[in-house]
Structures are given as C-alpha cells and as structure tokens.
Amino acid sequence: MSRFSAADKGRWLAAQVRLSPSQAARKHRFLLRTDIHSPAGVIAVDDLQIFNDCPEFGSCDFEDDFCMWENGDVFSSHTSWERHTGGYMYYDPDTDHTFGAAYGSYAIIYPQRLPTYQPPSKLVSPDIANCGNACFSFWMYRNGTQIHDMTVFVTSRGEDVVQEFNMLEDSENVWAKGQLYLPKTVNSCQIKFAPSFPLIRNKFFALDDLLFKRGPCSPLEDVHHPSFTCDDGDTHLTNDKICNFVADCKDRLDEIHCGLSCDFENNNTCNWTREDYQTRWALRQAGSGDYEPKFDQTTMSETGHYVRLERTKVKIPSGSGRFLSPYVVNAAPSCRLVFWAYSDLQGGSPAIKVRMRSSSSRLDRDTTVLVMQ
C-alpha cells in the first residue's frame, strides 16, 4: 500500500495495485475512494492504466514507458534520461537487453558540456512501500565512462544513502548486470541512479531491465550472452575471451581459429576473409595449372598452398583486394605481423598496405601501419 506522507504533499505520487490470481479471474472493476479531512487543499488523480500483468513495483524494461521512474534534479532537458531504441545514435547500443534486438527500448543519458556544463539528471524510482529483504538488479551499458561514475542511492526516511552494488565484469560496449541487496531494516524507499561525466569521459550511460525481486540476491553468473562454447559444453566465453592470446578452453579451441598463424596448407584461410567483391583471394596449389608462383614459401615445393589475388571479372582492368583477419584483443605492445609476399605484375610495382582496424561500438577505424612498394 502506498501512503502519502508530509514530504509527499504538493507532488505526484505513483501507485500500483496488483491482484492475486483468484481476484483477477473474477469479473471486477476498480473503485478509487478518497477521504478528505481538511477544509483546504485538493486530491487529484491522473494517468490511470489497467494492464493484463504488472511487474513488481520498481521493475522496468522501458518497452512502453518509464514505469513510473522519472527524472530527478533536472537542470536541463539535454541532460535528462530518455527512452531510445537500438542504434538511435551511431554510438548508442545496437540492441536493448530485453529482446537483444534493435527495436527494443532502454533508458539512456548523455552529458552536456556546451555552452556550459550542466549536471546530469538522476533516474528516480517510484516510492516502493516495502523495500526490505529484496534484490534490485539492472543491466548497464556504458561507453566512455567507468562503473564508478555511476552512483546508486537508496532514499529511506528522507535520507539518501549511497548503496554499493556488484557487477559481473568491468567492460565497455556490452550489457553488464549489476545488483544490490536491500536489507530487512529498509522500509519504504526510492532508488536513484546518479551518473557523473568527468571531463575525459563523455559518452553515455544506458540502463535496461530494472528488476525488483523479493528475497536475497543470487550470485552473479556469466550470463552476458556467451558467444562461444568450448567442446566440453560447460565453458562459455564472451567475445573478450576469444582470440586474446590466452587459451580458456582446455583444447585451445578459442585460440585455434583466430588466424594468428596460417600457412594455408589445410585447405582453408584460417578465418581470414575478403572484403571486396571485384576481387577475391583464392586458395591455390603451387604446382597446379599455370598459376604463379610455382612453389609456396612454407614447403618450398609445388605441393604447397598459398592465397592469390584474382579479379572476379576479366573486364575490370585494376582493383584492390582486402584480406581481413579475425579481431584480436589484448595483443602485447610488441605485437608483430609477419608474412611473405610475391608479385610478378607487369607495368608498375604493386603496393601492399597493412592496416590495423580498431573497433569501438559500431565505428571502425583503419590506420595504415606498413606500405610495401
């Protein structure tokens, strides 16, 4: 039950009623009753909504609205929490967490620095009548910010208390789960997310799937959408654990197919791929047909293999061909790329450029690190 206190006078107070399964099964209607015991003042009601199912008060997936969460301490409309869908801005999360799809919604906030700095708004929950012995969890996506730039307050009895929360991993550009436990001593409360944007970190914070659940928190597990499973079936790895020069699978399967070493002798390109469609990198055997060169570098024989740049259409007089490795992470500062090149082109010398592609969210950047002329 939500009750008005002296501190609630003069502001809108959110409330929610949940029916038991037996109550909801019967035909029913709602009656709002108010008792006025004062000769002055008003009582008003707004935004009535009836849903087929109600989540626990304080929970929100942002698919329809803010679920009675609201902006608090607003200094500027440009620093308020907003609802966006995946990829609304080019550096936003591509998907939400609820559906893992571009059409899903989440809450997001950006900093404002020009013309003058404005503090970001807090994201404030509705008044929750009974907060004690409950677990509050959320999914956070950050870019250009650190986890400690987000502070969570629990307001109870009119006092804001900083509440420490746990997160599974400290990683940018991924939906990461956080949670905090509210002890039995907490009665009614509000939960507040208070972001900060230091000068050197100025991208955004996004939140999704806020969940208020009775009882203690379960231990955080690796539920960050593992993208790779080892052959044992029990070890699940996220993208940052693949091709990082560390074998997390017992059989090194997470590092074998990273293209870190490839002699093209196993009739494959070790997951290196082409990026152009007017040319192609074709796997060839040295001693077959009229192909050049007549022997490979690995075996120095006609039975060896290599990849050879070819035009897909004879009418195309010239063209460039890009040969792209898988993404590699956590390379040492002394990282080197070593390869052998062969050319017998007539009428000019070929240029081979090596570029390093770094990826941040959906923005890729190519940097030329070597030119062979």
JSON list of C-alpha atoms in Angstrom, two decimals, residues 212 220 229 253:
[
{"chain": "A", "resi": 212, "resn": "PHE", "atom": "CA", "xyz": [12.93, -5.51, -8.00]},
{"chain": "A", "resi": 220, "resn": "LEU", "atom": "CA", "xyz": [26.17, -13.19, -10.31]},
{"chain": "A", "resi": 229, "resn": "THR", "atom": "CA", "xyz": [31.25, -22.57, -26.04]},
{"chain": "A", "resi": 253, "resn": "LEU", "atom": "CA", "xyz": [39.74, -24.10, -29.39]}
]
